[in-house]
XYZ file of C-alpha atoms in Angstrom:
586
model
C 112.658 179.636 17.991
C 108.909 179.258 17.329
C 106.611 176.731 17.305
C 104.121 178.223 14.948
C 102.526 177.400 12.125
C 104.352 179.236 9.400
C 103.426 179.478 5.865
C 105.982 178.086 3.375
C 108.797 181.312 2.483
C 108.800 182.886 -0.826
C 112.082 180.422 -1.552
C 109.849 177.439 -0.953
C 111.244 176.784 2.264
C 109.763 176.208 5.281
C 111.232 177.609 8.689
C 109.184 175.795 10.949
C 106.857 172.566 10.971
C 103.710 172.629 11.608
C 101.917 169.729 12.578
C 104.422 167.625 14.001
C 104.212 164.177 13.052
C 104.325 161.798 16.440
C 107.602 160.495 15.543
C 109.563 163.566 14.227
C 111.927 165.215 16.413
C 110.239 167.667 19.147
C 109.700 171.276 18.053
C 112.319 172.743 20.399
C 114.472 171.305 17.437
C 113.447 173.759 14.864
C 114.830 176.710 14.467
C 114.301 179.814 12.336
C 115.900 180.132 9.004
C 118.483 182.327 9.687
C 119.966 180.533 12.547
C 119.295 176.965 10.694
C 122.833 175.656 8.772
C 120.350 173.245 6.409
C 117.925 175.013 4.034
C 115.491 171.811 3.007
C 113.794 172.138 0.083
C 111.532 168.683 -0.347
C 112.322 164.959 -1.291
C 111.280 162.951 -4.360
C 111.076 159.120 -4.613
C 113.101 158.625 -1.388
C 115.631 160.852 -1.689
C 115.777 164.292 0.506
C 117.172 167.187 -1.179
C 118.294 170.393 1.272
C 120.781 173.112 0.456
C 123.839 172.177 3.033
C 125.525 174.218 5.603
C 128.479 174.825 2.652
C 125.678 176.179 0.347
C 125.677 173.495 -2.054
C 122.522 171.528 -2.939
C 122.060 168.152 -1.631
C 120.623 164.928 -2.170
C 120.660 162.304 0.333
C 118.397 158.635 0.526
C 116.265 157.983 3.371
C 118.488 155.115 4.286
C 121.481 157.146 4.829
C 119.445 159.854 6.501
C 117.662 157.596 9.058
C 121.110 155.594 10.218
C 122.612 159.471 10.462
C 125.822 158.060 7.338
C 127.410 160.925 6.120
C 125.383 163.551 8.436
C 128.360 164.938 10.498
C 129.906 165.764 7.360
C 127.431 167.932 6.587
C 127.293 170.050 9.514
C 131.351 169.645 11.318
C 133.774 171.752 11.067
C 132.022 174.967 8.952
C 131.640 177.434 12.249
C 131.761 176.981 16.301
C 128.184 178.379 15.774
C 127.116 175.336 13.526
C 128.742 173.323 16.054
C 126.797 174.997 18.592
C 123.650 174.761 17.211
C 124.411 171.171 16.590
C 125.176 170.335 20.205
C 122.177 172.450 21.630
C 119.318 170.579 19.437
C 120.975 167.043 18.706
C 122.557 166.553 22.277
C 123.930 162.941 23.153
C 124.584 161.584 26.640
C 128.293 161.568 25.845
C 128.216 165.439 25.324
C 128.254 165.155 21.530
C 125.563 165.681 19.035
C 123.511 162.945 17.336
C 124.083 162.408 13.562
C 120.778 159.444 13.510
C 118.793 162.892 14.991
C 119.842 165.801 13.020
C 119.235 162.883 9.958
C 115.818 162.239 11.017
C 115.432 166.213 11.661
C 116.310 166.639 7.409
C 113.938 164.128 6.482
C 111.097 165.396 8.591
C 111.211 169.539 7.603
C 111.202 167.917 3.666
C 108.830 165.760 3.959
C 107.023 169.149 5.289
C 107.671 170.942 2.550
C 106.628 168.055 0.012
C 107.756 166.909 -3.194
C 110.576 168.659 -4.835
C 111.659 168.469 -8.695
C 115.417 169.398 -9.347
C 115.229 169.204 -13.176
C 112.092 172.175 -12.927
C 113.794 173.862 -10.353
C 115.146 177.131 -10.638
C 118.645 176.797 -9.354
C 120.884 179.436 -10.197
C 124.984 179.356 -9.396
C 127.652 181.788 -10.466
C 126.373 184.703 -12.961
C 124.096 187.776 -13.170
C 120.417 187.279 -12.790
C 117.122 189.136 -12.707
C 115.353 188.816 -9.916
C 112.006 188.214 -8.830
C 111.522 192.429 -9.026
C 113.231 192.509 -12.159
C 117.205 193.564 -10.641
C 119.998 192.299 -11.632
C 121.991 190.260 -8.393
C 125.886 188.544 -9.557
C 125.757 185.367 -7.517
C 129.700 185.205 -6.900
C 129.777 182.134 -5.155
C 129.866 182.464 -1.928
C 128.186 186.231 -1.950
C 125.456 187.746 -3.801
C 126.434 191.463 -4.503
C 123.375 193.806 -5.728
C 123.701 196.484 -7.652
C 123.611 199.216 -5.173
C 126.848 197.333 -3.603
C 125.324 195.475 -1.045
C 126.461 191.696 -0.354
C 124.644 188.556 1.307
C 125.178 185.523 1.817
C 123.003 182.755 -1.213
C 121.215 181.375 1.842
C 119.999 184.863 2.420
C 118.339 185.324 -0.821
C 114.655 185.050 -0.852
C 112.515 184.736 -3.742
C 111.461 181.407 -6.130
C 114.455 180.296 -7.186
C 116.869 178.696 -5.358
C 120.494 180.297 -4.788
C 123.168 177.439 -4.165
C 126.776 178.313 -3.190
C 129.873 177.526 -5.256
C 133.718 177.977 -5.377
C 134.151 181.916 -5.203
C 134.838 184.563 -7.607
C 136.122 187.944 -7.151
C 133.090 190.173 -6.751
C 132.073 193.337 -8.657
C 133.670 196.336 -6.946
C 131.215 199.192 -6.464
C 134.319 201.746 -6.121
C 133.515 205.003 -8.609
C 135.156 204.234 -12.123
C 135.833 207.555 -13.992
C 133.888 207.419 -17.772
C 137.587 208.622 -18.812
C 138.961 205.756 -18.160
C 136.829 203.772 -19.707
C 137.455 205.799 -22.766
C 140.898 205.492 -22.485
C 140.286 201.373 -22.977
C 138.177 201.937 -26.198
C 140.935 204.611 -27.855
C 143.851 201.899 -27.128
C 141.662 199.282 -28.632
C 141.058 201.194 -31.549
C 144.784 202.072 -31.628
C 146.490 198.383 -30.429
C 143.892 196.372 -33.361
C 143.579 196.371 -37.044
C 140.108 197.116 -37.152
C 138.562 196.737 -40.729
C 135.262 199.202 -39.816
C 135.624 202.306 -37.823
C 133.059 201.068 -35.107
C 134.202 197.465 -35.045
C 136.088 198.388 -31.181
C 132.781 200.062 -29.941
C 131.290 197.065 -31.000
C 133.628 194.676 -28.921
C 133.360 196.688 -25.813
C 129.755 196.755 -26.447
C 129.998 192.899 -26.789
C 131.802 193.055 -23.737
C 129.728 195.236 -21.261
C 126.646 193.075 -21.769
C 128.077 189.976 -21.399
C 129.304 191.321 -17.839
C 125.165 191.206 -17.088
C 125.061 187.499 -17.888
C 121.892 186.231 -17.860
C 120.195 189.427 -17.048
C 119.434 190.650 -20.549
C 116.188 189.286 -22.199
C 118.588 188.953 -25.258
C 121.918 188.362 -25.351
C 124.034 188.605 -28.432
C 127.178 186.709 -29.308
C 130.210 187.847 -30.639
C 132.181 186.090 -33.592
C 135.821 187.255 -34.843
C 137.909 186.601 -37.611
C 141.042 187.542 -39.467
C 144.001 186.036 -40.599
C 147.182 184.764 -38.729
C 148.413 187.619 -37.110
C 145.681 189.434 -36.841
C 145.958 189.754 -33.076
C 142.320 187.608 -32.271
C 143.809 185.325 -29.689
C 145.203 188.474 -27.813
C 141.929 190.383 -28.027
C 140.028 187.413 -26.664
C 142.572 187.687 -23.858
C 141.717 191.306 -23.440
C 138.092 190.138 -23.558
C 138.726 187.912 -20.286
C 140.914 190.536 -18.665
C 137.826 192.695 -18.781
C 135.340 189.800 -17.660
C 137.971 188.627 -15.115
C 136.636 185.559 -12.721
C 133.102 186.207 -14.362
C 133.925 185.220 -17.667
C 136.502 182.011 -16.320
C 139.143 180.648 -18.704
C 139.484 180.669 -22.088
C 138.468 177.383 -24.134
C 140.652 176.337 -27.145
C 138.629 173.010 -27.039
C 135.228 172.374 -26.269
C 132.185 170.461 -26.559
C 128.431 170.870 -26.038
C 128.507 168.436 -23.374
C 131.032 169.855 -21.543
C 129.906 173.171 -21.555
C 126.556 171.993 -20.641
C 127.844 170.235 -17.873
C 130.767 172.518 -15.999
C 128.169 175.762 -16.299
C 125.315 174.227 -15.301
C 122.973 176.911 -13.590
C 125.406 179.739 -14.514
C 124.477 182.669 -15.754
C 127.907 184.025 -17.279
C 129.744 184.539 -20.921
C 131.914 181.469 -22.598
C 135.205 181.804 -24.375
C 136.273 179.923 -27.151
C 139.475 180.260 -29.089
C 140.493 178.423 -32.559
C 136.852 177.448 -33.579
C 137.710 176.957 -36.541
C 135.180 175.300 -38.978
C 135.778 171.600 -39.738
C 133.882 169.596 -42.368
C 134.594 166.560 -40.332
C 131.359 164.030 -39.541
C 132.968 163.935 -36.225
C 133.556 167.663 -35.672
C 131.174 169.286 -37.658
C 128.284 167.679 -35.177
C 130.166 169.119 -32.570
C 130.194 172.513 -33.982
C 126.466 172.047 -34.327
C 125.942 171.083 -31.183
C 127.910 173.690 -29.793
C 125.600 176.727 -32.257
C 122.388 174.600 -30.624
C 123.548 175.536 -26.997
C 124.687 179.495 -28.304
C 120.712 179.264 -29.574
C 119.535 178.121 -26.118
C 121.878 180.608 -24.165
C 120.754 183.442 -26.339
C 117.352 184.276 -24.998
C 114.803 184.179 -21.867
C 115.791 181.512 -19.337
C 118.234 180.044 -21.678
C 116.299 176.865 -22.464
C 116.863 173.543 -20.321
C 117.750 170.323 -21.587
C 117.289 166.651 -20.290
C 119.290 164.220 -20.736
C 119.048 160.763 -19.925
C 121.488 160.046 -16.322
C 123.539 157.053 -15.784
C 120.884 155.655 -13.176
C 118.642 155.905 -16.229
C 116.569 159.198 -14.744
C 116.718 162.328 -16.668
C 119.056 165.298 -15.717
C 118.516 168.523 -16.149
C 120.798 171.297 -17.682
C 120.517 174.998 -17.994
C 123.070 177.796 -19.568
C 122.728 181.362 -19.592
C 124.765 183.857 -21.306
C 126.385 185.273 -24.140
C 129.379 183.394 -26.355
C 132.465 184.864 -28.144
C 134.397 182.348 -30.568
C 136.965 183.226 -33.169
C 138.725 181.849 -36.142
C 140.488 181.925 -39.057
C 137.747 181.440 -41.617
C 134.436 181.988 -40.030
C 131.995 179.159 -39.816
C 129.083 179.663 -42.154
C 125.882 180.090 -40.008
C 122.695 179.181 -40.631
C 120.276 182.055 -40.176
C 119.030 181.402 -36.861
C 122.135 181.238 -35.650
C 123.151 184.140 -37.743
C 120.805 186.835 -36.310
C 121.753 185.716 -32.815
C 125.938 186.552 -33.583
C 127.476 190.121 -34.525
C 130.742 189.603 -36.865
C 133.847 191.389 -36.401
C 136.520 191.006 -39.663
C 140.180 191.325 -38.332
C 142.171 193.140 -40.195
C 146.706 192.753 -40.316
C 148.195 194.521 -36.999
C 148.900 197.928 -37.529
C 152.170 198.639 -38.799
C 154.787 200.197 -36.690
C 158.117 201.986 -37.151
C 159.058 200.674 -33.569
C 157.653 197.514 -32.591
C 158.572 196.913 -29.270
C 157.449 200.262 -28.098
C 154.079 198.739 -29.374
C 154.833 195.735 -27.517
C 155.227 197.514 -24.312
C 152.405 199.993 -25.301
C 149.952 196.471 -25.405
C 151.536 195.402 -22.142
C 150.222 198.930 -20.268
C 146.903 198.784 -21.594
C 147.086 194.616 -20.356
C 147.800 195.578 -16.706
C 145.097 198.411 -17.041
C 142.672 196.207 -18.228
C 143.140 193.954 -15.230
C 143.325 196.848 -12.693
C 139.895 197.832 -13.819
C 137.797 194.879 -14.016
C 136.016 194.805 -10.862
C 135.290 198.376 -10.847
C 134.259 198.066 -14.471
C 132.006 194.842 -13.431
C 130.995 197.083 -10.390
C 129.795 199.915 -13.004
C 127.578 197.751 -15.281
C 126.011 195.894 -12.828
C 125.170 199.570 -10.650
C 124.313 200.806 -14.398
C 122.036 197.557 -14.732
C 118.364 199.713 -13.454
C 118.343 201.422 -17.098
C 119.366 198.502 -18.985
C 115.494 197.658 -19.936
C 114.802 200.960 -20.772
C 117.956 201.732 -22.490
C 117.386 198.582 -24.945
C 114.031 199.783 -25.865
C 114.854 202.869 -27.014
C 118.108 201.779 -29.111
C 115.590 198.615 -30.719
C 113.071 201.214 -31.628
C 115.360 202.995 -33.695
C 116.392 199.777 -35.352
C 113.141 198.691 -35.792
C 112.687 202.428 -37.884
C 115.135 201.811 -39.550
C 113.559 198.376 -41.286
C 115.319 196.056 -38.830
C 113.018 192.931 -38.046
C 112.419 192.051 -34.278
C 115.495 189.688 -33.673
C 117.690 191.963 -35.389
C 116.962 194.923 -33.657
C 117.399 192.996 -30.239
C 120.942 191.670 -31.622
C 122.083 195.437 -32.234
C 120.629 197.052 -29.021
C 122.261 194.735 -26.383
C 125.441 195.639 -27.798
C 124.407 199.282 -28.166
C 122.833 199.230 -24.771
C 126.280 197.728 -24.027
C 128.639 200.011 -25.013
C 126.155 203.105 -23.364
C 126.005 201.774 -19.592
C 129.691 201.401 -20.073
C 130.700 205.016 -21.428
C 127.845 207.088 -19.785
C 125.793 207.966 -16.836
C 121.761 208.418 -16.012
C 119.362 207.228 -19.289
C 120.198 207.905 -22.894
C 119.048 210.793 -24.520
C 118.637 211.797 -27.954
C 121.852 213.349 -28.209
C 123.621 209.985 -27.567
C 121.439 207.684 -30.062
C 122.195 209.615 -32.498
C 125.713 209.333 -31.949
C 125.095 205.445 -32.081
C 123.704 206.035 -35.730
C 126.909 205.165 -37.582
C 127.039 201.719 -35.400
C 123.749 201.186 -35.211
C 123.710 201.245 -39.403
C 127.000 199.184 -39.885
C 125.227 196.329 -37.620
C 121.996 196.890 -39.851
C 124.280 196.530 -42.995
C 125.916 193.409 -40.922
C 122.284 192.154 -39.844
C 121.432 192.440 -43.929
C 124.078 190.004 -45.273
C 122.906 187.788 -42.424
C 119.536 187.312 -44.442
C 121.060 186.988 -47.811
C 120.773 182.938 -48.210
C 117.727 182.270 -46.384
C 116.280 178.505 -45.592
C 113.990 178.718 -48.583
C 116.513 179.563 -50.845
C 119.055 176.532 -49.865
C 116.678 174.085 -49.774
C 115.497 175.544 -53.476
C 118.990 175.280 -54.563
C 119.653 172.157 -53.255
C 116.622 170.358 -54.911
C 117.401 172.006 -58.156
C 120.972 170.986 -57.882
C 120.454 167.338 -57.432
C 121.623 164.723 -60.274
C 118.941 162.089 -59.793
C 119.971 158.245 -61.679
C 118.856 158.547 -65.401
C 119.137 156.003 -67.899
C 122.286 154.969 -69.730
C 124.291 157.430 -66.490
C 123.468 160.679 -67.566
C 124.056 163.054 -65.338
C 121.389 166.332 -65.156
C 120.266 167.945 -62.585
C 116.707 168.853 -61.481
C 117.520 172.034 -62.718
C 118.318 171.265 -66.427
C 115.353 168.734 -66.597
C 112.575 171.413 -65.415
C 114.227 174.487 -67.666
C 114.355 171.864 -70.553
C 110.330 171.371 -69.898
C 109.395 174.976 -68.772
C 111.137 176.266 -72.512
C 110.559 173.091 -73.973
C 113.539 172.759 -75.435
C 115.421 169.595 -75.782
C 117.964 167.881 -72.815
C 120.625 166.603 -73.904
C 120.687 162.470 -74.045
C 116.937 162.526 -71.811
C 114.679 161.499 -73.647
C 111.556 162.188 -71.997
C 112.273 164.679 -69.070
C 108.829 165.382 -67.760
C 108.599 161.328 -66.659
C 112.336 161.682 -65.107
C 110.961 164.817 -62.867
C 107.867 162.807 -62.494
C 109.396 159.772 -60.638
C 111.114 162.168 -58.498
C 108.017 163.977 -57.758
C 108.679 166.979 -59.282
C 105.955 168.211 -61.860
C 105.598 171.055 -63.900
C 102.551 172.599 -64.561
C 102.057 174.779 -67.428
C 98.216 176.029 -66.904
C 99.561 177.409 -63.390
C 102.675 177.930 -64.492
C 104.258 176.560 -61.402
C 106.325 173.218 -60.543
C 104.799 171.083 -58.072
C 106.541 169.258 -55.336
C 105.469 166.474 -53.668
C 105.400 167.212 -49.800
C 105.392 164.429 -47.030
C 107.836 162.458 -45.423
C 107.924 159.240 -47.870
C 107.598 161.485 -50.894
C 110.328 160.943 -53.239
C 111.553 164.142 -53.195
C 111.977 163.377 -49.411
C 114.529 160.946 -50.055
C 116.187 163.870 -52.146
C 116.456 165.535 -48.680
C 117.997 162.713 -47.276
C 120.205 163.016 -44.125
C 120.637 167.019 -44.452
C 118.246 169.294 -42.009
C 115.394 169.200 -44.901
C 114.745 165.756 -44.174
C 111.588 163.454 -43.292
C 109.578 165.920 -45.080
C 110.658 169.265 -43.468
C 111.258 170.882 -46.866
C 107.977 172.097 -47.609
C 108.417 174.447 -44.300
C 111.969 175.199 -45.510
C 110.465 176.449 -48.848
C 106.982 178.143 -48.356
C 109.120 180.430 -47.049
C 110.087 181.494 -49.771
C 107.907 184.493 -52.110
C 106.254 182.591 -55.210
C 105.752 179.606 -53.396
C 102.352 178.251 -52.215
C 100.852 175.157 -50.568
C 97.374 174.454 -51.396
C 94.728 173.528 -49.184
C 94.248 169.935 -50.576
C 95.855 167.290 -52.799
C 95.729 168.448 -56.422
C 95.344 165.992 -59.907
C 98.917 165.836 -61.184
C 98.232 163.369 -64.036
C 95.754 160.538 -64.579
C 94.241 158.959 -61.605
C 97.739 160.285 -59.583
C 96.667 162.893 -56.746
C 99.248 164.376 -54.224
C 99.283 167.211 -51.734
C 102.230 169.538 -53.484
C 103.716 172.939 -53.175
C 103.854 175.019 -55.990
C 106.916 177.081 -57.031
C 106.474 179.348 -59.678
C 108.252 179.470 -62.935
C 109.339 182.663 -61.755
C 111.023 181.892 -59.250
C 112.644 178.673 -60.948
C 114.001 180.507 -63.845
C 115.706 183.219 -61.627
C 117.427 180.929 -59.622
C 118.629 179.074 -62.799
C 119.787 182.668 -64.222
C 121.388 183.153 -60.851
C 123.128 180.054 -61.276
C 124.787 180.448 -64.678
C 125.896 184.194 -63.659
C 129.964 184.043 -63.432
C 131.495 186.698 -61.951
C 135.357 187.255 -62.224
């Protein structure tokens, strides 16, 4: 015990007050961290917040505090060292400890520390995290467990964010795992699964060994698989969480962003998701799209935080970390910054077998192996973890050679990176990337289709395949009024199609030979845009992205006394994506 002045820990947390307000309990109270069963942190708008002697975090009102309600909850029953402690600096006449004193004790080490913020804070629960020296740590609860094997308790943990216990998961297990048997997983996946590519299992167990890291890897890539009933994707996913174990939790057939948001709050681990099946619903399809927003946010860095309004009317705080697998039948069609964040994995039939049940019992083997190793296999990434950074580098650099753009190459080395602290030993060599060549060039061909339809091009698309109101119901599109004026040739039953475009706000412009579109958000082409993700004005960013179109510097003279701040979209480009259109293919 000291009665010191102490400067605040690296956690934020004081273990000992300095000057000692008149009416705070006397100094002989406080005692040094590691002894001390509360952990306060600070208070905010009368209420106290304090990690509690079950290692959860805490928030308690003055009122309560002060009259000592709900106190001897807090500290009973955990230890007869607690208990002890309790009885030695809260002592009562009657032999028992005071709940009004250890109360008043909370309220004066926070209002020590000062104010605290819970929706800034950096609270971190079950998962894999990179510390403060840039190591990973699995938080497992009621343990942290380092890399080198080493366990402590979350109260132990210094640095700036704040550990806070939770219901407990079976820890990594440092024993020695033999690369061989690790290889023997990847040849019975390639054997058990219809795999339509040749490196489509490396990829999984790629997939697989960084999502054991968490939230550890700068960039984590998510996994999306495919096929056809029978095609065996339910029963991989479950050989997915066999390998993840407690760390990866159950497997979701039904989810929303809400929930997910809400039951891995501060987590740092991968999510599960069976049957997500696309669904053009109103009702579903936001859901889906909330769900690929919180994939986005898990993806990368800290994993994004998000504040939503609480039921007392203050905002909340949320934070996930991690990588996602999903499957279905017919894969969702992404849009491409949800695309470049997801590697794809086609299913192919089962394999076919002359004796099915010895395939059966075959599947059941490698099932019960699967489960045998999972803590040791845990237990290898996570020792494996101190090369990570440096192995990612040096597998993104290659894809980066080989014309890959930034995200891309970060997509295709976690999994790479992956799959090589699961197979091998010490840092990769030469030797070993170029035996990831053949996957690293499938996920570039992969990465490739991924940028096929870009933004510009569906937002093109869609504003040349809109049927604005003519007269007398004829039905054109944008598309057939502006080739009809580019070739000036005639449109059927339109009668003047330059003036149609015009009220749309489409204009073509043969001295530039370019089409101008009005930009801004009460434009009429805006209204074109109406309720889809181009709206109030955002399709002039959707299609500047696009080659052959420009935005000038200042509003331009589209006819007599009519001035408008455009983009221009070469003929070009207009006529190709007509061609484009009319191209059948059988």
């Amino acid at each position: 015990m000291s009665d010191q002045s102490e400067s605040p820990a690296d956690n934020g947390v004081r273990t000992s007050i300095d000057n000692t307000p008149s009416n705070a309990v006397p100094t002989d109270v406080v005692m040094e961290l590691a002894t001390c069963p509360i952990t306060p942190l600070g208070q905010k708008g009368g209420n106290y917040f304090f990690i509690s002697a079950s290692g959860e975090l805490r928030c308690m009102k003055a009122e309560a505090l002060e009259a000592g309600r709900g106190v001897r909850a807090l500290l009973s029953g955990y230890s007869t060292a607690i208990d002890a402690w309790c009885l030695k600096n809260f002592p009562q006449k009657d032999g028992c400890w005071s709940p009004r004193m250890a109360g008043q004790w909370i309220i004066d080490q926070c209002n020590g520390i000062g104010v605290f913020d819970p929706d800034s804070a950096d609270i971190r629960a079950v998962g894999v995290w990179r510390d403060d020296d840039g190591k990973a740590i699995a938080h497992c609860g009621n343990q942290l467990v380092e890399p080198g094997g080493r366990s402590l308790a979350p109260a132990e943990h210094r640095g700036k964010c704040i550990m806070i216990g939770a219901p407990p998961i079976a820890p990594p297990d440092n024993t020695f795992i033999n690369p061989e048997e690790v290889e023997f997983l990847l040849s019975e996946l390639k054997a058990l699964w219809g795999w339509k590519r040749d490196v489509d299992a490396d990829i999984f167990l790629g997939w697989v060994a960084a999502a054991i890291l968490g939230g550890f890897p700068a960039w984590r890539s998510h996994l999306y698989v495919y096929g056809s009933r029978g095609s065996g994707k339910s029963k991989l996913m479950e050989v997915a969480a066999g390998m993840l174990g407690e760390f990866g939790g159950s497997v979701l057939n039904d989810a929303t962003e809400a929930g997910i948001r809400q039951s891995r709050n501060n987590q740092a681990r991968p999510i599960l998701i069976d049957e997500f099946e696309p669904d053009q619903s109103v009702r579903n399809g936001s859901k889906q799209d909330g769900m690929f927003a919180l994939f986005r946010r898990m993806s990368g860095g800290e994993g994004g935080r998000v504040s939503r309004g609480g039921s007392d009317h203050s905002a909340v705080s949320f934070r996930t970390l991690g990588a996602a697998y999903v499957t279905s039948i017919n894969h969702i069609q992404l849009e491409p910054q949800d695309r470049s964040r997801f590697v794809m994995i086609d299913l192919g039939q089962l394999p076919i077998t002359s004796d099915p049940l010895k395939m059966m019992s075959r599947l059941e083997v490698f099932e019960k192996s699967i489960r045998a190793i999972s803590q040791r296999l845990r237990g290898r990434i996570l020792a494996q973890s101190e090369r990570w950074d440096e192995s990612h580098a040096v597998i993104a650099a290659a894809a980066r050679s080989e014309g890959a753009d930034a995200r891309q190459a970060d997509t295709a080395a976690t999994i790479l990176a992956g799959r090589d602290l699961a197979l091998f030993e010490g840092d990769i060599d030469q030797k070993r990337l170029r035996a990831l060549q053949p996957i690293l060039m499938e996920l570039m061909r992969d990465a490739e289709d991924s940028g096929v339809s870009s933004e510009g091009d569906d937002a093109l698309d869609f504003l040349l395949s809109h049927s604005p109101k003519l007269d007398h119901s004829v039905n054109r599109t944008i598309r057939d009024l502006l080739i009809g004026v580019i070739e000036q040739t005639l449109v059927k039953d339109v009668e003047d199609p330059d003036a149609a475009l015009g009220r749309l706000g489409v204009y073509a412009l043969p001295a530039k030979r370019a089409v101008a579109v009005r930009v801004g958000r009460h434009s009429p082409v805006s209204s074109i845009y109406a309720n889809t993700k181009w709206q109030s004005g955002a399709h002039a960013s959707a299609l500047v992205k696009l080659e052959g179109v420009s935005r000038p510097p200042s509003a331009i003279r589209l006819k007599r006394n009519h001035q408008h701040r455009v983009i221009l979209i070469s003929y070009d480009l207009i006529l190709n994506n007509s061609s484009e259109s009319d191209d059948e293919f059988y």
